[in-house]
Short mmCIF file of C-alpha atoms in Angstrom, two decimals:
data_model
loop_
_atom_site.label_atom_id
_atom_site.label_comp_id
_atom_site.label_asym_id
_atom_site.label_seq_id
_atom_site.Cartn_x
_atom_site.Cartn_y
_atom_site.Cartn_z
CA UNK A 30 34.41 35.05 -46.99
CA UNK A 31 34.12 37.15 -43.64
CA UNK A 32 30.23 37.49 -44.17
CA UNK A 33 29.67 33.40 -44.99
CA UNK A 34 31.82 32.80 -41.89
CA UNK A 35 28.97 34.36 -39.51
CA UNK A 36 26.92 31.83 -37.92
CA UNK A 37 23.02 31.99 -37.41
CA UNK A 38 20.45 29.39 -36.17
CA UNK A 39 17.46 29.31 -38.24
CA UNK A 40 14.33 27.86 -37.43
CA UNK A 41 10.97 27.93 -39.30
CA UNK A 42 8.02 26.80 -37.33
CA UNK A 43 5.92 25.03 -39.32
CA UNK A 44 6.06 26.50 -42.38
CA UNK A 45 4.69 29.31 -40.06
CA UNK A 46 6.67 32.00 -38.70
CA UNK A 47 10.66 32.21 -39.10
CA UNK A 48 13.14 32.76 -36.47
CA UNK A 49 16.88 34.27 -37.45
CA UNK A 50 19.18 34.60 -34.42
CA UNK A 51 23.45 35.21 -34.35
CA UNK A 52 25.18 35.15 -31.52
CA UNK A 53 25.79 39.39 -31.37
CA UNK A 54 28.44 39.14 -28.50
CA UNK A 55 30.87 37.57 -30.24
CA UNK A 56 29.90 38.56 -33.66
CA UNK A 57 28.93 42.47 -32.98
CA UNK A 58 30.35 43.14 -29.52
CA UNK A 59 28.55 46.61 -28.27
CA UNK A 60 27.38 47.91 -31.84
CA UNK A 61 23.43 47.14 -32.96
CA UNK A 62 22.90 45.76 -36.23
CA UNK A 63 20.18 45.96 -38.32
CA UNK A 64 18.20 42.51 -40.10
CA UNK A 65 16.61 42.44 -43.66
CA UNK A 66 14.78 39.37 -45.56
CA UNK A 67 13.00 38.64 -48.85
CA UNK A 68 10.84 35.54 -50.55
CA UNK A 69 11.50 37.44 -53.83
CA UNK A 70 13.61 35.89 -56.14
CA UNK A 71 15.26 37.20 -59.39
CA UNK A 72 17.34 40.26 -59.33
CA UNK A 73 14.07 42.94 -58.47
CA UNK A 74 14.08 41.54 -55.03
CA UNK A 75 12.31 43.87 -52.27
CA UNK A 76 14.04 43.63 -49.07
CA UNK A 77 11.82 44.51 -45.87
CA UNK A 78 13.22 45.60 -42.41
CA UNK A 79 12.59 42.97 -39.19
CA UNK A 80 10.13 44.49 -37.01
CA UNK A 81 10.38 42.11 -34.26
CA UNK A 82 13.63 41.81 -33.18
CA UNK A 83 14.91 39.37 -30.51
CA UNK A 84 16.94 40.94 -27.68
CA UNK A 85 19.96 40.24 -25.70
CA UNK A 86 21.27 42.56 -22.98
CA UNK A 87 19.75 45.45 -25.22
CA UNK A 88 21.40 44.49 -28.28
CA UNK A 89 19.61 42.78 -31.56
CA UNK A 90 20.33 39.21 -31.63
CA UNK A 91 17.92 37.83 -33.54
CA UNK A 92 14.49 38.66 -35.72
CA UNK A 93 11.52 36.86 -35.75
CA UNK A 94 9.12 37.11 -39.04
CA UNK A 95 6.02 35.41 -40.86
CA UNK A 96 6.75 32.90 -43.93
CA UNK A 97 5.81 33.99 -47.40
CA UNK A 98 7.67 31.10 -49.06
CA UNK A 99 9.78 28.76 -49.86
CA UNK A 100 12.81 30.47 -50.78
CA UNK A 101 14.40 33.04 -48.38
CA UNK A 102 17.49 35.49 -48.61
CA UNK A 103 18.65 37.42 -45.49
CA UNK A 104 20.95 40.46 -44.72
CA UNK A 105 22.50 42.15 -41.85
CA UNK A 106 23.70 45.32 -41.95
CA UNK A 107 25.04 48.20 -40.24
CA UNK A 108 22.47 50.30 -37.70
CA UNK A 109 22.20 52.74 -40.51
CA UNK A 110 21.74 50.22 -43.56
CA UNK A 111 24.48 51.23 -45.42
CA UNK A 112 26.70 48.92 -45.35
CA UNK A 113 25.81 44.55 -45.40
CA UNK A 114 27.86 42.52 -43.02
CA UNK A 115 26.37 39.47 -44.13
CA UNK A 116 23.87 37.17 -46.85
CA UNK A 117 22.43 34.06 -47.17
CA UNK A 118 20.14 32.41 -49.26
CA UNK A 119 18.74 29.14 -48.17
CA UNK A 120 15.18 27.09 -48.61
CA UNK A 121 12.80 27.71 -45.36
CA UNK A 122 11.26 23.90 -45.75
CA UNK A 123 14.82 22.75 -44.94
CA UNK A 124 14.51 24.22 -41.55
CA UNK A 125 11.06 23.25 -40.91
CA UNK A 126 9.95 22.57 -36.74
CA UNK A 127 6.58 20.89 -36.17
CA UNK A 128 3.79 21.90 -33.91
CA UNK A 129 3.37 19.83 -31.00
CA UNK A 130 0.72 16.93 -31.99
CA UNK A 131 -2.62 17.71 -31.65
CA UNK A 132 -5.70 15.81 -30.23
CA UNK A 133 -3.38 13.22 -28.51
CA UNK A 134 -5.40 10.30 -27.71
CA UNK A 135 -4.73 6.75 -26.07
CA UNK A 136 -6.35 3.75 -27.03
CA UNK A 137 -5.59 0.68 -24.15
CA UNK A 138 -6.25 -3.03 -25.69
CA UNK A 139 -5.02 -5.18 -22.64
CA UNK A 140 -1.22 -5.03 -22.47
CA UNK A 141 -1.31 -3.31 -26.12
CA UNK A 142 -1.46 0.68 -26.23
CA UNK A 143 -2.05 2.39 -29.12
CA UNK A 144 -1.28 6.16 -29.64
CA UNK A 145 -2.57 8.43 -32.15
CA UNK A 146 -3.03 12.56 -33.29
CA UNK A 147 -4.29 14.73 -35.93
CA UNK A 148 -2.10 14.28 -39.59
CA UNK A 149 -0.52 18.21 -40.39
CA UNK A 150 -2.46 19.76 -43.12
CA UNK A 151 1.56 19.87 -44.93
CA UNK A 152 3.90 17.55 -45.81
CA UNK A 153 2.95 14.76 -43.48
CA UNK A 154 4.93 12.16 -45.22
CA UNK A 155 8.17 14.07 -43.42
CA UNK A 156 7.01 13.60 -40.14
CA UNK A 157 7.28 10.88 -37.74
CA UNK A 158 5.06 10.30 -34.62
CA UNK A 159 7.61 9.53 -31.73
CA UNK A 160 6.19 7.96 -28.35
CA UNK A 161 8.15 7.66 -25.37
CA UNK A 162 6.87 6.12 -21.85
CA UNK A 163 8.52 4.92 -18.40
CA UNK A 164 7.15 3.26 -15.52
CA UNK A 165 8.24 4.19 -11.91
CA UNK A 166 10.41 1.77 -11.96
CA UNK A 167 12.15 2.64 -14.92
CA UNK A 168 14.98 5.90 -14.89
CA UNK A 169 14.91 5.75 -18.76
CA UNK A 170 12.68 6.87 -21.02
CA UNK A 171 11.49 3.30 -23.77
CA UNK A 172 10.76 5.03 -27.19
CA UNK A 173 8.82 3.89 -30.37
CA UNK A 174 8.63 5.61 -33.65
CA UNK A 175 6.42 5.29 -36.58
CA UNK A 176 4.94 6.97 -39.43
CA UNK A 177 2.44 10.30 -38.78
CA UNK A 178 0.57 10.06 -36.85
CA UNK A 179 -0.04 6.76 -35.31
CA UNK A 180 1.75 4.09 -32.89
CA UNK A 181 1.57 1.44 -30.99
CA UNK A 182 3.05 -0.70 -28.10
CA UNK A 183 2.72 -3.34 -26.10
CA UNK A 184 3.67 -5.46 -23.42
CA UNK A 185 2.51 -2.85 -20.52
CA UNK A 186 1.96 -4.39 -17.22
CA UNK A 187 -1.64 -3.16 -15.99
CA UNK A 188 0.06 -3.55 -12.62
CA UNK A 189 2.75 -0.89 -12.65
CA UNK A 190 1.73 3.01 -13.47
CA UNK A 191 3.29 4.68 -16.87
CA UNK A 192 4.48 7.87 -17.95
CA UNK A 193 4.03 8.57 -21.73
CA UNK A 194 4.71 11.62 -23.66
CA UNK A 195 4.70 12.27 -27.70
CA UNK A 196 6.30 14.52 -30.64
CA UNK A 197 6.48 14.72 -34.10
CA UNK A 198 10.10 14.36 -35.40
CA UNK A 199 11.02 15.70 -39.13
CA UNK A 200 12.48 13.56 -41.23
CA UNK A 201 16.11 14.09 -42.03
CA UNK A 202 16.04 13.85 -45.95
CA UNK A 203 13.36 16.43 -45.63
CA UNK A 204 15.35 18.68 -43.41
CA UNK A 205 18.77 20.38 -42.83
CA UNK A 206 18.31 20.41 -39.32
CA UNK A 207 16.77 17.45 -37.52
CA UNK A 208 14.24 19.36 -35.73
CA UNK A 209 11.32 17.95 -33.52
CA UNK A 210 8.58 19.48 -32.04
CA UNK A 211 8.24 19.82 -28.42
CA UNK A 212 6.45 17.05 -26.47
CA UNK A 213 3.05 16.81 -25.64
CA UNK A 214 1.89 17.18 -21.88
CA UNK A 215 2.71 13.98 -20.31
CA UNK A 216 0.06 11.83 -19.23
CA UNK A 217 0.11 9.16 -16.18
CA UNK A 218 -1.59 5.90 -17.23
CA UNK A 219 -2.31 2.48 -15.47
CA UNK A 220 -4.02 -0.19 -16.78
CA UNK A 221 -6.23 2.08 -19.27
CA UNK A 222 -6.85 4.50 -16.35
CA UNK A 223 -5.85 8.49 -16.51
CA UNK A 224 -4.17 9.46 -13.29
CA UNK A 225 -3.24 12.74 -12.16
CA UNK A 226 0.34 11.10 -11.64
CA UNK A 227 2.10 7.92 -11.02
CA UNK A 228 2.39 9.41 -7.06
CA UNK A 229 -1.56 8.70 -6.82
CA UNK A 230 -0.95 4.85 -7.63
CA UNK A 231 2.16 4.76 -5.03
CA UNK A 232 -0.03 6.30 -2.56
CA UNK A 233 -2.61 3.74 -3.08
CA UNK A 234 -0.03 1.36 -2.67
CA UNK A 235 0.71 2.76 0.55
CA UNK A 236 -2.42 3.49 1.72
CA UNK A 237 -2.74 -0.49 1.09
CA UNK A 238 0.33 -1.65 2.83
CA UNK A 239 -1.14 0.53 5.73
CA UNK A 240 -4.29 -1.11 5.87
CA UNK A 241 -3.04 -4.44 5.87
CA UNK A 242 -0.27 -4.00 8.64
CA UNK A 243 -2.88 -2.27 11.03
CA UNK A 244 -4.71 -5.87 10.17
CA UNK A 245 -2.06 -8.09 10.93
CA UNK A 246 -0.84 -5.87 14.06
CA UNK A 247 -5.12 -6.47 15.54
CA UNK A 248 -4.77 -9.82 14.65
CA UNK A 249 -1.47 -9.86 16.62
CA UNK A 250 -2.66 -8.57 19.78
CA UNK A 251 -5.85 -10.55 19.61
CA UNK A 252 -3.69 -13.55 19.44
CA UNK A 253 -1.27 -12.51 22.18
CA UNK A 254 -4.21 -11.47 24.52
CA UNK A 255 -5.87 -14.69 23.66
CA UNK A 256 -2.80 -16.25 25.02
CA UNK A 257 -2.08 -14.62 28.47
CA UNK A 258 -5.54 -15.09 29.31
CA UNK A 259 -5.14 -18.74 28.56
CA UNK A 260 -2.02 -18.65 30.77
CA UNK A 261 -3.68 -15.93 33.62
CA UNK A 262 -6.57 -18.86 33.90
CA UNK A 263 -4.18 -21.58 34.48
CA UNK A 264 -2.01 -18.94 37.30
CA UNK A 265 -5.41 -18.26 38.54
CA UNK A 266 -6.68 -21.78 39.00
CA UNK A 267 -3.33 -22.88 40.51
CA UNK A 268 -3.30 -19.54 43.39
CA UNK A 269 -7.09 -19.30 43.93
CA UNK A 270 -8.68 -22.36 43.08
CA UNK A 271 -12.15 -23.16 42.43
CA UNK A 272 -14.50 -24.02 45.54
CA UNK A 273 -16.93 -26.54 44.67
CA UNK A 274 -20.34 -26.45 45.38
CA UNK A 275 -21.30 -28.67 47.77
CA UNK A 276 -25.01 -28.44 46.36
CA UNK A 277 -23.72 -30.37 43.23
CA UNK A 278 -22.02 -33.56 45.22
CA UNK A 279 -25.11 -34.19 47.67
CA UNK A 280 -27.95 -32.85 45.23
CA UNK A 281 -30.84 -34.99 46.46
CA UNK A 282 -30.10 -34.28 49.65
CA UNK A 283 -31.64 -30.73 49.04
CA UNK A 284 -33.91 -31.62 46.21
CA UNK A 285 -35.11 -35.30 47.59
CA UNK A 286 -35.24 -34.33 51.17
CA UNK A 287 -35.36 -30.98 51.69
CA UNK A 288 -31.78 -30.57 53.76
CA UNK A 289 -33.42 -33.15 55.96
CA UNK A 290 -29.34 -34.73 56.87
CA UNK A 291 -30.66 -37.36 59.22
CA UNK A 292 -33.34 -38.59 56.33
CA UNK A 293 -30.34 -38.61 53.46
CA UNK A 294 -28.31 -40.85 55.67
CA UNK A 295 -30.98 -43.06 56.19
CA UNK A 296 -31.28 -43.56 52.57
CA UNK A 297 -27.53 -43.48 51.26
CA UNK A 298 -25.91 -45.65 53.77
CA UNK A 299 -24.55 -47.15 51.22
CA UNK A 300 -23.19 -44.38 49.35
CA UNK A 301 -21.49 -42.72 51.91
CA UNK A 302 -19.53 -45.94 52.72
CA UNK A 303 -18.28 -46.13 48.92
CA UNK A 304 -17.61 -42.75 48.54
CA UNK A 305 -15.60 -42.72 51.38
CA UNK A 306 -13.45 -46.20 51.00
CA UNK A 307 -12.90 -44.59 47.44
CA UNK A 308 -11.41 -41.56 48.37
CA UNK A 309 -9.41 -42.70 51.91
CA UNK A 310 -5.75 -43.35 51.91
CA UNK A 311 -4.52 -46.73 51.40
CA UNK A 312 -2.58 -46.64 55.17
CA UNK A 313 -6.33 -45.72 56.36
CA UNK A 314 -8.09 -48.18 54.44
CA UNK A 315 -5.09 -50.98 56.24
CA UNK A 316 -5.66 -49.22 59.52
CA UNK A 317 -10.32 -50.01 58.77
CA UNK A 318 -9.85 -53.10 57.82
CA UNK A 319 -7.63 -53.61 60.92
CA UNK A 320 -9.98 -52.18 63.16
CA UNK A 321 -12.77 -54.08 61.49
CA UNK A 322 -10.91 -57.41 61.92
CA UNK A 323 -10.97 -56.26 65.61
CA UNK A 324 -14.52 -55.31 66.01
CA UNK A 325 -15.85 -58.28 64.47
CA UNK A 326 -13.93 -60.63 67.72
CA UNK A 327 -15.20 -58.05 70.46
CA UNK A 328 -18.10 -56.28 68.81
CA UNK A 329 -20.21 -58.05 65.69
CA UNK A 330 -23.33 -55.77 66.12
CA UNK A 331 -21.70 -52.26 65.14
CA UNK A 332 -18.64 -53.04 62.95
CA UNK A 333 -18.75 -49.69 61.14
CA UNK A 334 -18.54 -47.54 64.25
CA UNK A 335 -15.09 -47.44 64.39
CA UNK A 336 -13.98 -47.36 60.96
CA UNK A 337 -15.90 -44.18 61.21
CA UNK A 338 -14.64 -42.99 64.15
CA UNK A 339 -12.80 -39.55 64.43
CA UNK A 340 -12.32 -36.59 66.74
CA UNK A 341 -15.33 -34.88 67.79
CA UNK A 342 -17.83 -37.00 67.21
CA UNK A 343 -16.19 -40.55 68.82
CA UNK A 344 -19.00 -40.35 71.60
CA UNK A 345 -21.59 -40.00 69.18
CA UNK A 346 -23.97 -43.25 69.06
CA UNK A 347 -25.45 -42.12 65.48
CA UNK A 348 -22.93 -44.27 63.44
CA UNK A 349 -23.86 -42.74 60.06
CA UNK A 350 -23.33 -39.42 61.01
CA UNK A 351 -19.40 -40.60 61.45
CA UNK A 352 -19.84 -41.75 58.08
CA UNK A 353 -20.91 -37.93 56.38
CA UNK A 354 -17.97 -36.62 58.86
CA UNK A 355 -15.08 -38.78 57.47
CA UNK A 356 -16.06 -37.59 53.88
CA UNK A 357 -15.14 -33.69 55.05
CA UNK A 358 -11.80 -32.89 54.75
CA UNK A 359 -9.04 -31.84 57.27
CA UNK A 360 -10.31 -28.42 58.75
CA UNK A 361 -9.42 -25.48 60.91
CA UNK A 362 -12.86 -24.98 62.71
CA UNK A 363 -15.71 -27.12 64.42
CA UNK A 364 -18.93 -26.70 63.39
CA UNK A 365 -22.01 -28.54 65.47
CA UNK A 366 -25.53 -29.21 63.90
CA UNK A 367 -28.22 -31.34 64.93
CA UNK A 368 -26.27 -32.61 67.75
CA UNK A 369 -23.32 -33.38 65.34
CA UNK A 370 -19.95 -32.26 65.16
CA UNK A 371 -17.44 -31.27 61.91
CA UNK A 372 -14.40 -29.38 61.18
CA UNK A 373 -14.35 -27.17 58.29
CA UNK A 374 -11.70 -24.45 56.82
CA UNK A 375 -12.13 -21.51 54.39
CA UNK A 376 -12.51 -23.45 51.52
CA UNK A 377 -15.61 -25.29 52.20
CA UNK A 378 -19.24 -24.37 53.14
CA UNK A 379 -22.33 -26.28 54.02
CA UNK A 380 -25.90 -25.19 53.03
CA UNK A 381 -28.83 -27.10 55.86
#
């Protein structure tokens, strides 16, 4: 009863190699033991010595052996042999572990994935192909499971990046153990595409958002500049504004006439009346009517004289030169030409 009560962890990988290990601290505290197997069976069995034994802190704790069959029997005994502390008899293919998959390969079909290996060269009907995938977004793992050695999914979103990884999982009426291989490398995948990781797709992402906010922040400024100069032309027009050109408002002047001034006023007596009765204050178009009401009783011969009159150029007897000088406005200094006289201030020039 003592030696059935000892308790080991057996392992054969895949029908391979066989792995025996007991837990020697609490079973064999400071004393080596010594491991013996056989695939004989009947009563002439021959019994070989482990030759690869597994260690822990210098004691044997375990032995590690190639399989020669399906039926095994195991002893341990004292250091010297002697004496057996413990036997078992048991079938290896009941604690078979399968090889990783082999020749993994992914076949993409839109949102549909299909996943696929090489079939084991034994007992293939007792293994399962398990697949297992996450996206980023995901802090489980999704699995799928179906017979050796293909599987398939779908419903991926070719937006997101996935994680998959694979195994093969024994079947339990074909094992004692439920044992599973160890997983496959796990492979990054997005939309078909092999990545190096799911990091490359967030950086991409980032790298994206990046681009588009240095965009929007141009755009920004472009629109903000856009708008104070709007707003600095309106300041500027309203503190410095725009001299005009008298070369625009008496044009044939210079091109008809050749700055000949006593030859335009000839010509545009006329216009220099109009423009002037257009642009003078109502109290001073009262005050040249009044004056013209006057004239006409004492004076009938030179009725625009006085409407024209101003300072300066009262004593003049050229009575369309008055006219040009009530068109100038207001100024802060006299300016003669041609026997004529005219105020002017900074904001106005003349060109003869």
């Amino acid at each position: 009863g003592w030696k059935d009560a000892i308790n080991t962890t057996i392992i054969n990988f895949n029908n391979e190699k066989m792995q025996i290990t007991w837990k020697t601290k609490e079973l064999f505290p400071n004393v080596n033991v010594s491991f013996f197997y056989t695939f004989d069976e009947g009563k002439h069995k021959v019994w070989k010595p482990c030759t690869t034994y597994l260690l822990d802190q210098g004691y044997n704790s375990g032995c590690l052996f190639k399989t020669e069959g399906p039926t095994l029997a195991i002893s341990i005994r004292k250091s010297n042999g002697s004496e057996e502390v413990f036997l078992k008899k048991l079938k290896s293919d009941f604690y078979i572990k399968p090889n990783r998959p082999e020749n993994v390969t992914f076949f993409w079909k839109e949102d549909t994935v299909t996943v696929s290996c090489n079939e084991p060269e034994r007992a293939a009907n007792c293994l399962r192909l398990e697949l297992q995938y996450k996206s980023k977004f995901d802090e489980e793992w999704q699995s799928r499971t179906s017979k050796c050695c293909s599987v398939g999914e779908q419903g991926f979103d070719p937006r997101k990046c996935y994680s998959f990884r694979v195994r093969l999982m024994r079947l339990l009426h074909c094992n004692v153990v439920n044992y599973s291989s160890d997983w496959e490398a796990e492979t990054f995948w997005m939309n078909g595409t092999l990545l190096d990781s799911c990091d490359d797709d967030i950086t991409s992402q980032s790298n994206t958002v990046i681009v588009l906010s240095c965009s929007l922040a141009v755009l920004l400024m472009m629109l903000i500049l856009l708008i104070l100069l709007c707003k600095w032309q309106r300041v500027q027009m309203s503190v410095l504004p725009a001299i005009p050109d008298p070369k625009c408002l008496f044009t044939d002047l210079f091109n008809d006439h050749n700055g000949n001034l006593q030859e335009w006023l000839d010509k545009n007596d006329h216009v220099v009346l109009q423009t002037k009765l257009e642009y003078e204050e109502p109290e001073s178009i009262t005050e040249a009517e009044s004056q013209q009401e006057d004239g006409k009783n004492s004076d009938t011969q030179r009725p625009l004289e006085k409407i024209f009159t101003f300072s300066g150029a009262a004593e003049n007897n050229d009575g369309k030169a008055a006219q040009m000088a009530c068109l100038i406005p207001a100024s802060n200094t006299m300016a003669s030409f041609g026997g004529f006289h005219t105020l002017r201030n900074d904001d106005m020039y003349m060109m003869l």
